[in-house]
XYZ file of C-alpha atoms in Angstrom:
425
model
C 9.202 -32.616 -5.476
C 6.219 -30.511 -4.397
C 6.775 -27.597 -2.386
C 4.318 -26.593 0.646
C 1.880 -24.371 -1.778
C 1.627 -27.758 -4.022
C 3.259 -26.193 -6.947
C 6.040 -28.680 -8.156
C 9.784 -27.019 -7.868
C 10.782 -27.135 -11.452
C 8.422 -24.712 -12.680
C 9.359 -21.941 -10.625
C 12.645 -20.010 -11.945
C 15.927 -20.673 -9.845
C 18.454 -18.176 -8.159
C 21.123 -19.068 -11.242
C 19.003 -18.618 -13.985
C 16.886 -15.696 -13.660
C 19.148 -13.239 -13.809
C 19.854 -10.052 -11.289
C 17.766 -10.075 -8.204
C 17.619 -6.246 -7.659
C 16.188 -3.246 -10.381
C 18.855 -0.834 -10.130
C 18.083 2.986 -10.365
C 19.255 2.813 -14.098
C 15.673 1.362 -14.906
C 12.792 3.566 -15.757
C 10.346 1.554 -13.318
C 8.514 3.831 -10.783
C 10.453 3.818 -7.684
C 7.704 2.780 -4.955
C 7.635 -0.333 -7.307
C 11.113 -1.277 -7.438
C 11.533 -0.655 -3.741
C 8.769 -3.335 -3.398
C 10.393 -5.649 -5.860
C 13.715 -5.212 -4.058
C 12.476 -5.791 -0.423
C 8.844 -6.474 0.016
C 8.815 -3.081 1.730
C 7.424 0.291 0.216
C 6.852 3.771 2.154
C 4.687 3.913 5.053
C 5.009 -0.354 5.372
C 5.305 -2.498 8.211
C 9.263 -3.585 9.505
C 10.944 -6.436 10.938
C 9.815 -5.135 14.445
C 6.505 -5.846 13.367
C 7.283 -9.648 12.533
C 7.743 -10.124 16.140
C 4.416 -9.040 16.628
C 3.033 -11.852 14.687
C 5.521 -14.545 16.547
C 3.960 -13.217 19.746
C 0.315 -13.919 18.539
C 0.246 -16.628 16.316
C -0.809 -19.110 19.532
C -4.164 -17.129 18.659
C -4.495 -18.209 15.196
C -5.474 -16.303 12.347
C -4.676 -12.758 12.741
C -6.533 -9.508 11.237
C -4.734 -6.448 9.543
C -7.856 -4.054 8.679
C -5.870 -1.649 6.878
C -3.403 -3.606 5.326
C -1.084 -1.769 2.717
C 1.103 -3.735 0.810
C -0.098 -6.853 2.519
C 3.123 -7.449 5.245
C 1.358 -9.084 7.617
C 0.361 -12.161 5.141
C 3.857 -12.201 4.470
C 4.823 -13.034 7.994
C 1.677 -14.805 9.011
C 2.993 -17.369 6.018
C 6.434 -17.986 7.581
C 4.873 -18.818 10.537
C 1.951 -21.004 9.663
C -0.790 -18.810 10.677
C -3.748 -17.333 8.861
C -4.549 -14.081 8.428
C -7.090 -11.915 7.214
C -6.286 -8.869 5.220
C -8.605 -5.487 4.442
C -7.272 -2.775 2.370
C -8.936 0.588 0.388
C -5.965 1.435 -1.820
C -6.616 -0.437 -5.341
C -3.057 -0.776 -6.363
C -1.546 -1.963 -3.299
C -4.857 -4.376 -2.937
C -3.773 -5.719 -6.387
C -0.036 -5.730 -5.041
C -1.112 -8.083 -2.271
C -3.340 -10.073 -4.680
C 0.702 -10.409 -6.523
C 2.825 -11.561 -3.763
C -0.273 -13.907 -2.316
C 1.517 -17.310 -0.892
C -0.925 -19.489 -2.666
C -0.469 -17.497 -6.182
C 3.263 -17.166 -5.964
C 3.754 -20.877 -7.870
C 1.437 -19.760 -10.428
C 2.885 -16.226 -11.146
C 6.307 -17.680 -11.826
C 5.131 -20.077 -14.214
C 3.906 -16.651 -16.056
C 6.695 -15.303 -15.635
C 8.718 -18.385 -17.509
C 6.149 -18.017 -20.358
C 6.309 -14.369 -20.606
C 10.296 -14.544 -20.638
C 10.513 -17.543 -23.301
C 8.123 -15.272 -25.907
C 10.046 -12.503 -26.133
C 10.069 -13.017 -29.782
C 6.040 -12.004 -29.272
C 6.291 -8.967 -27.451
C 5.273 -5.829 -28.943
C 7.084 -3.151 -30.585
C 6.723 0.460 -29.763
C 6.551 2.851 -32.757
C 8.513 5.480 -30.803
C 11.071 6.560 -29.072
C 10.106 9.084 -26.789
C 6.798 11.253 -26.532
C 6.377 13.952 -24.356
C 2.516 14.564 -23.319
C -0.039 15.945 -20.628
C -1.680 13.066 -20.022
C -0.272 10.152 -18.013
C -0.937 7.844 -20.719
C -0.753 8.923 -24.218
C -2.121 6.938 -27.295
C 0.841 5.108 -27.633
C 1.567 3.709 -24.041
C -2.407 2.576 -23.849
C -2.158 0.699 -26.907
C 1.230 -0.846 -25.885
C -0.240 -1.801 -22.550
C -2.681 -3.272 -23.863
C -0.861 -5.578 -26.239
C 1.130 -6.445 -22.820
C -1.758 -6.582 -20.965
C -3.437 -9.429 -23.591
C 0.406 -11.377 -23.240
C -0.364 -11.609 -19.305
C -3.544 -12.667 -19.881
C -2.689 -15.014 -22.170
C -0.404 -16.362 -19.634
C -2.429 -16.662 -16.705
C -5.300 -18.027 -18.330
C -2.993 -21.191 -18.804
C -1.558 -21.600 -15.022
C -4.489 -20.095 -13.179
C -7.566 -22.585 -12.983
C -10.947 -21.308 -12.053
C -9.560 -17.829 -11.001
C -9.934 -14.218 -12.041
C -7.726 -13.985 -14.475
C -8.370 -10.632 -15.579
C -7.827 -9.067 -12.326
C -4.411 -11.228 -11.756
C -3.429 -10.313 -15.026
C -3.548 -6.604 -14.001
C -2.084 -7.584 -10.907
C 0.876 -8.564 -12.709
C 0.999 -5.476 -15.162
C 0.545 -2.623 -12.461
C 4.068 -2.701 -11.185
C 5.859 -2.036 -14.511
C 2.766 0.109 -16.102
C 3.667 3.259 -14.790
C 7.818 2.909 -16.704
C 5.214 3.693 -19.663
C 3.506 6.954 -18.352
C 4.284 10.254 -19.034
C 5.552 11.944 -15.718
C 8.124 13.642 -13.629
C 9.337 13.292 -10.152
C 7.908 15.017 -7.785
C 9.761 17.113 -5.005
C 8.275 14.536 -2.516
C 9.286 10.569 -3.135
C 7.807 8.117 -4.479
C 5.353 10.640 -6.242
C 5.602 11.745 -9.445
C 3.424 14.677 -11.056
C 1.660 14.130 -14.436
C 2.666 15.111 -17.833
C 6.499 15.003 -19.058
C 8.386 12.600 -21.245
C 7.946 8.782 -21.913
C 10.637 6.867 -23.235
C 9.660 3.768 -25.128
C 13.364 3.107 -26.209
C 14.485 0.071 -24.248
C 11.000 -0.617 -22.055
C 11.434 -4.270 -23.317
C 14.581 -4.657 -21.359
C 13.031 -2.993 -18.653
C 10.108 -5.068 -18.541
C 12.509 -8.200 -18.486
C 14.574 -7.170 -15.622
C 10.962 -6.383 -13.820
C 9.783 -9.843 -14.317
C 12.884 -11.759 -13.549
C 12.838 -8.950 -10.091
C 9.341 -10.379 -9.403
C 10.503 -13.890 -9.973
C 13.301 -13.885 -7.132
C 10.362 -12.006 -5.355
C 8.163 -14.934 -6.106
C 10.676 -17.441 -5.242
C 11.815 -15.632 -1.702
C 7.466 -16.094 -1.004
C 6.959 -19.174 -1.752
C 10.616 -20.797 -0.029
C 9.731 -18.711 3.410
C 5.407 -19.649 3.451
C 4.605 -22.209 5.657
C 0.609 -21.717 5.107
C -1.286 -20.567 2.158
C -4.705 -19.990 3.870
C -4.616 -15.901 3.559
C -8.151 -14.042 2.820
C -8.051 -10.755 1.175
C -10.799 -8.479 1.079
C -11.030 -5.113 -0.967
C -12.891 -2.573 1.451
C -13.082 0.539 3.302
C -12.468 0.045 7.102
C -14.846 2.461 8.140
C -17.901 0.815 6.698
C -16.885 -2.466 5.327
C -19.009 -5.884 6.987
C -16.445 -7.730 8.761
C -17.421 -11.138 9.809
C -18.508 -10.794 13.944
C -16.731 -11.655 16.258
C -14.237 -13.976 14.591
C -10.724 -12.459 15.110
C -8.870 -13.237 18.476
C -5.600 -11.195 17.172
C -4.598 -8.295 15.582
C -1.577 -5.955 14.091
C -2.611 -2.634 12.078
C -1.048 -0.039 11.460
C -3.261 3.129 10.575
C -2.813 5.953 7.977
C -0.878 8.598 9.027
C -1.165 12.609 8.749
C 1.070 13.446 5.634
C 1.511 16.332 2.957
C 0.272 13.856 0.476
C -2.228 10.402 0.958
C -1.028 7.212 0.065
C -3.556 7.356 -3.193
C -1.477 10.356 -4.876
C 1.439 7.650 -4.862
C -0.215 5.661 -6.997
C -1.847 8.166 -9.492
C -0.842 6.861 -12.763
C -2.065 3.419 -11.800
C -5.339 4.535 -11.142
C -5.409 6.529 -13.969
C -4.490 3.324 -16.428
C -6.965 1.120 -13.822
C -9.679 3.709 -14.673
C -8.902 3.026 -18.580
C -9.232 -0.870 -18.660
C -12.569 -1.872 -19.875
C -15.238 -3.347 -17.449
C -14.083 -7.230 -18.484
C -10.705 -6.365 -18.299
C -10.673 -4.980 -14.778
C -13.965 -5.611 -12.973
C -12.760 -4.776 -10.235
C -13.376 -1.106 -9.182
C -11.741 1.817 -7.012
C -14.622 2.121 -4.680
C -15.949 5.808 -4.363
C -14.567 7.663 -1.132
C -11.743 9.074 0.196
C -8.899 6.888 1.753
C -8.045 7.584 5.274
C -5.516 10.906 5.506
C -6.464 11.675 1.632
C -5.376 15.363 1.185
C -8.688 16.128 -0.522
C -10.782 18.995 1.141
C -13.168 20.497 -0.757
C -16.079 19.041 -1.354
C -15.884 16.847 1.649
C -18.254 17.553 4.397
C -16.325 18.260 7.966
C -16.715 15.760 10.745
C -15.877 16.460 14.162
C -14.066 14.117 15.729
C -15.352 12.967 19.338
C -11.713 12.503 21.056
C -10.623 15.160 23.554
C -6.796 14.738 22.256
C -7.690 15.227 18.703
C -9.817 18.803 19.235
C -7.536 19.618 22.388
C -5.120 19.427 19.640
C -7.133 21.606 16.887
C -8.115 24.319 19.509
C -4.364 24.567 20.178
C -3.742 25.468 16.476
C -6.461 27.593 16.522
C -4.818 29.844 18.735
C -1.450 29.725 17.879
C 0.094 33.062 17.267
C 0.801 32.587 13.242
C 0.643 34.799 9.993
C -1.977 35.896 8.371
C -0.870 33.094 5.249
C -0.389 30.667 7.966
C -4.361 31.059 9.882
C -5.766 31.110 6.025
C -4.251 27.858 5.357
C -5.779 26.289 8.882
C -8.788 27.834 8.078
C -9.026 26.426 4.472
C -7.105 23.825 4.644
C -5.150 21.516 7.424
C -7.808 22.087 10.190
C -10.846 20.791 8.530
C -8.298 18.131 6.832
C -7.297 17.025 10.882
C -10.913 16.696 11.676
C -12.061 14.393 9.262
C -8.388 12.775 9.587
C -9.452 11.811 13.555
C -13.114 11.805 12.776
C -12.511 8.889 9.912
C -9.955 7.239 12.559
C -12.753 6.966 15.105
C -15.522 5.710 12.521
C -12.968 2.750 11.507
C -11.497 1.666 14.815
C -15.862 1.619 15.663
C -16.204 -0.875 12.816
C -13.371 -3.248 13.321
C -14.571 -3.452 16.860
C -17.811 -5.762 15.715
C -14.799 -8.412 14.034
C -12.809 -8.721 17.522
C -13.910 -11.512 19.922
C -14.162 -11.711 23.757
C -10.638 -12.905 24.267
C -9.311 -10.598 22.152
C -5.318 -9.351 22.004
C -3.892 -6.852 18.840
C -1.120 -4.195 18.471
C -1.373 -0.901 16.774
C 1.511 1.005 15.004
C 1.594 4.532 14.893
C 3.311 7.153 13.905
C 2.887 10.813 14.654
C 3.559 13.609 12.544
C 3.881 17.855 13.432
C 1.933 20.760 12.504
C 2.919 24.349 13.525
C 5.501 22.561 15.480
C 3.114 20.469 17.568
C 2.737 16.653 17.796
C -0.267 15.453 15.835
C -1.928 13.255 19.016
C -2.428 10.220 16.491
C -1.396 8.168 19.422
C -3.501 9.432 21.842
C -6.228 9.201 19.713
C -5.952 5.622 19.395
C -5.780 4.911 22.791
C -8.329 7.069 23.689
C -10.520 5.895 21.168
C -9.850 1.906 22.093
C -10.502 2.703 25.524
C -13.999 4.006 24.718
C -14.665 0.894 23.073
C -13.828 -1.140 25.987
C -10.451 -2.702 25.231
C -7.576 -2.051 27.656
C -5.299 0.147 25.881
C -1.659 0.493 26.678
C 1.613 2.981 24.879
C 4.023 -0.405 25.000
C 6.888 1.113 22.770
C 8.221 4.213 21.995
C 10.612 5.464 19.358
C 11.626 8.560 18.067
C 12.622 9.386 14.067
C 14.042 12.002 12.518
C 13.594 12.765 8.564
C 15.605 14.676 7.747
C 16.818 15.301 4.290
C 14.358 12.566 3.323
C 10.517 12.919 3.410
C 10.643 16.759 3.494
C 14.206 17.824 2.598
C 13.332 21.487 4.412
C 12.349 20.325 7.865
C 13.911 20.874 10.825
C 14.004 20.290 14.446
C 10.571 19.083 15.821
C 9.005 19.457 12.208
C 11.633 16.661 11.284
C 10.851 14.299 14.000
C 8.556 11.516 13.964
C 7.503 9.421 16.860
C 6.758 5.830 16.097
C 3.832 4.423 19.294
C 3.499 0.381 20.030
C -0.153 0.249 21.569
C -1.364 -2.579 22.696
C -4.934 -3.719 23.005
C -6.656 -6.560 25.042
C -10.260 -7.337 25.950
């Protein structure tokens, strides 16, 4: 029997023999990672709200997601038979999309089998434990990279005519960091560099990830009902988007946080920065992501939106301490300008890919400074209405954090408002 990706059924692992579905908290495997293994969903990632989204577009056909993340909106666009088109500046959660991919999830199991069955093969770690300053210390590279040559091994055998490099490190990523020397940080999922590595039981650690990412495999390809998904590795603000071809689309933008969505994933980059050239062709592109914390060095924008520098005027004059105007001054004001001023650039670009009879939603989310509402929202549809498109605030929802994302905020510096805007041209 051949399944709708046209992988036969019997080489994919089943329910009853692949062991536990879920990595439990007793594994060493970086948390964002086993939240994505155990529910398709990491921080800052689409919902089931957004699913019905999709259902209400997919008469338009293939739908665009310019800032993608972890690559939800392929996931639904697959149970419902529609195409989509995904865009995404983050290197590790591009290679996380490359991962759960409809038409790769056949494939990926059958790696998985092989890996499983050659345990016998699997390196040995000469260690223990090792404590270190770097996030990868001699010993971790050198087992990764006997892992790393086991993947690749394995894909090169199931994957025809593909990249099998970058799969391979598509399929290492996720458990690489369970071999880095780190610490939690006081703000999950990140962790800070340096700290102890324990090599002591990573082999049953890396089993229970692969046999996680099998029932993650398995859960893709049962629910896909089209495998015709196009991912592109790009930065929204200047990447070429085809013109004029999209009809529909669901994005969610970057918000304003303590720490960017790249920090998450430092010890990935770091070991993605180690591979050789033929190993990982693939590059992080030189920039900074949307909402990066990084300041110095960057040259401020100004952003063109009256909400955004109605909104940085109003912190400019805020009665504060003398610690508290330093840190504007230094810090969070420039770092809200070029946050709006990058907004504006991408939400310019995407406009060329959007056709005539165009309809999309945008998710937001605003966050508080000096106990006022960062305007993301009204940003957006400020922005969108420059550009022509009717712009509407469809859905609004209020969230409160604490005890979770910042454990010492309170009142309005806990609360989140999450925005449904809708766009149509």
């Amino acid at each position: 029997m051949v399944n709708c990706m046209g992988v036969s059924n019997r080489t994919r692992l089943s329910r009853e023999s692949s062991g536990p579905a879920f990595l439990t908290r007793t594994t060493l495997i970086r948390d964002i990672y086993r939240s994505l293994l155990n529910s398709g969903r990491g921080y800052a990632a689409f919902t089931e709200e957004e699913r019905t989204l999709v259902e209400l577009l997919q008469a338009r056909g293939e739908i665009l997601d310019p800032m993608a993340g972890y690559g939800l909106l392929t996931s639904y666009c697959a149970e419902f038979g529609i195409s989509s088109y995904c865009l995404e500046f983050n290197l590790p959660q591009h290679l996380w999309q490359i991962l759960c991919q409809p038409v790769n999830s056949g494939q990926f199991a059958q790696c998985v089998n092989s890996l499983l069955s050659s345990r016998s093969r699997w390196p040995r770690a000469t260690l223990r434990a090792l404590s270190s300053d770097e996030w990868f210390p001699q010993e971790s590279r050198e087992l990764l990279q006997e892992i790393l040559h086991l993947i690749q091994g394995a894909v090169s055998r199931f994957f025809d005519g593909k990249n099998s490099c970058e799969l391979s490190v598509a399929l290492l990523l996720p458990f690489a960091g369970r071999l880095s020397c780190s610490v939690a940080a006081d703000v999950a999922p990140h962790v800070k560099k340096g700290g102890m590595c324990v090599f002591r039981g990573w082999e049953e650690d890396f089993e229970l990830y692969l046999r996680a990412l099998a029932f993650r495999l398995n859960a893709i390809g049962e629910k896909s009902k089209s495998s015709v998904h196009e991912l592109q590795y790009g930065d929204a603000r200047t990447f070429v988007f085809p013109k004029k071809r999209f009809r529909a689309m669901v994005t969610s933008p970057p918000y304003p946080n303590r720490t960017d969505m790249a920090s998450m994933f430092d010890p990935e980059n770091e070991l993605l920065s180690l591979l050789p050239a033929h190993e990982m062709p693939l590059r992080q592109v030189e920039g900074h992501i949307i909402g990066s914390n990084t300041v110095a060095g960057r040259e401020v924008r100004l952003p063109e939106s009256a909400a955004a520098n109605q909104f940085i005027n109003t912190i400019k004059t805020l009665k504060r301490s003398q610690r508290a105007i330093k840190d504007d001054q230094g810090y969070y004001l420039p770092y809200f300008e070029n946050y709006f001023s990058d907004l504006e650039q991408a939400f310019g670009n995407i406009n060329h890919a959007l056709g005539e009879e165009f309809e999309g939603y945008i998710v937001v989310v605003n966050n508080t400074h000096r106990g006022r509402v960062v305007p993301v929202a009204e940003v957006v549809l400020e922005t969108w209405t420059k550009l022509g498109f009717t712009a509407e605030l469809t859905q609004l929802g209020e969230y409160f954090h604490i005890g979770t994302k910042n454990p010492r905020a309170r009142g309005v510096r806990a609360k989140h408002g999450k925005y449904l805007i809708h766009l149509s041209r």
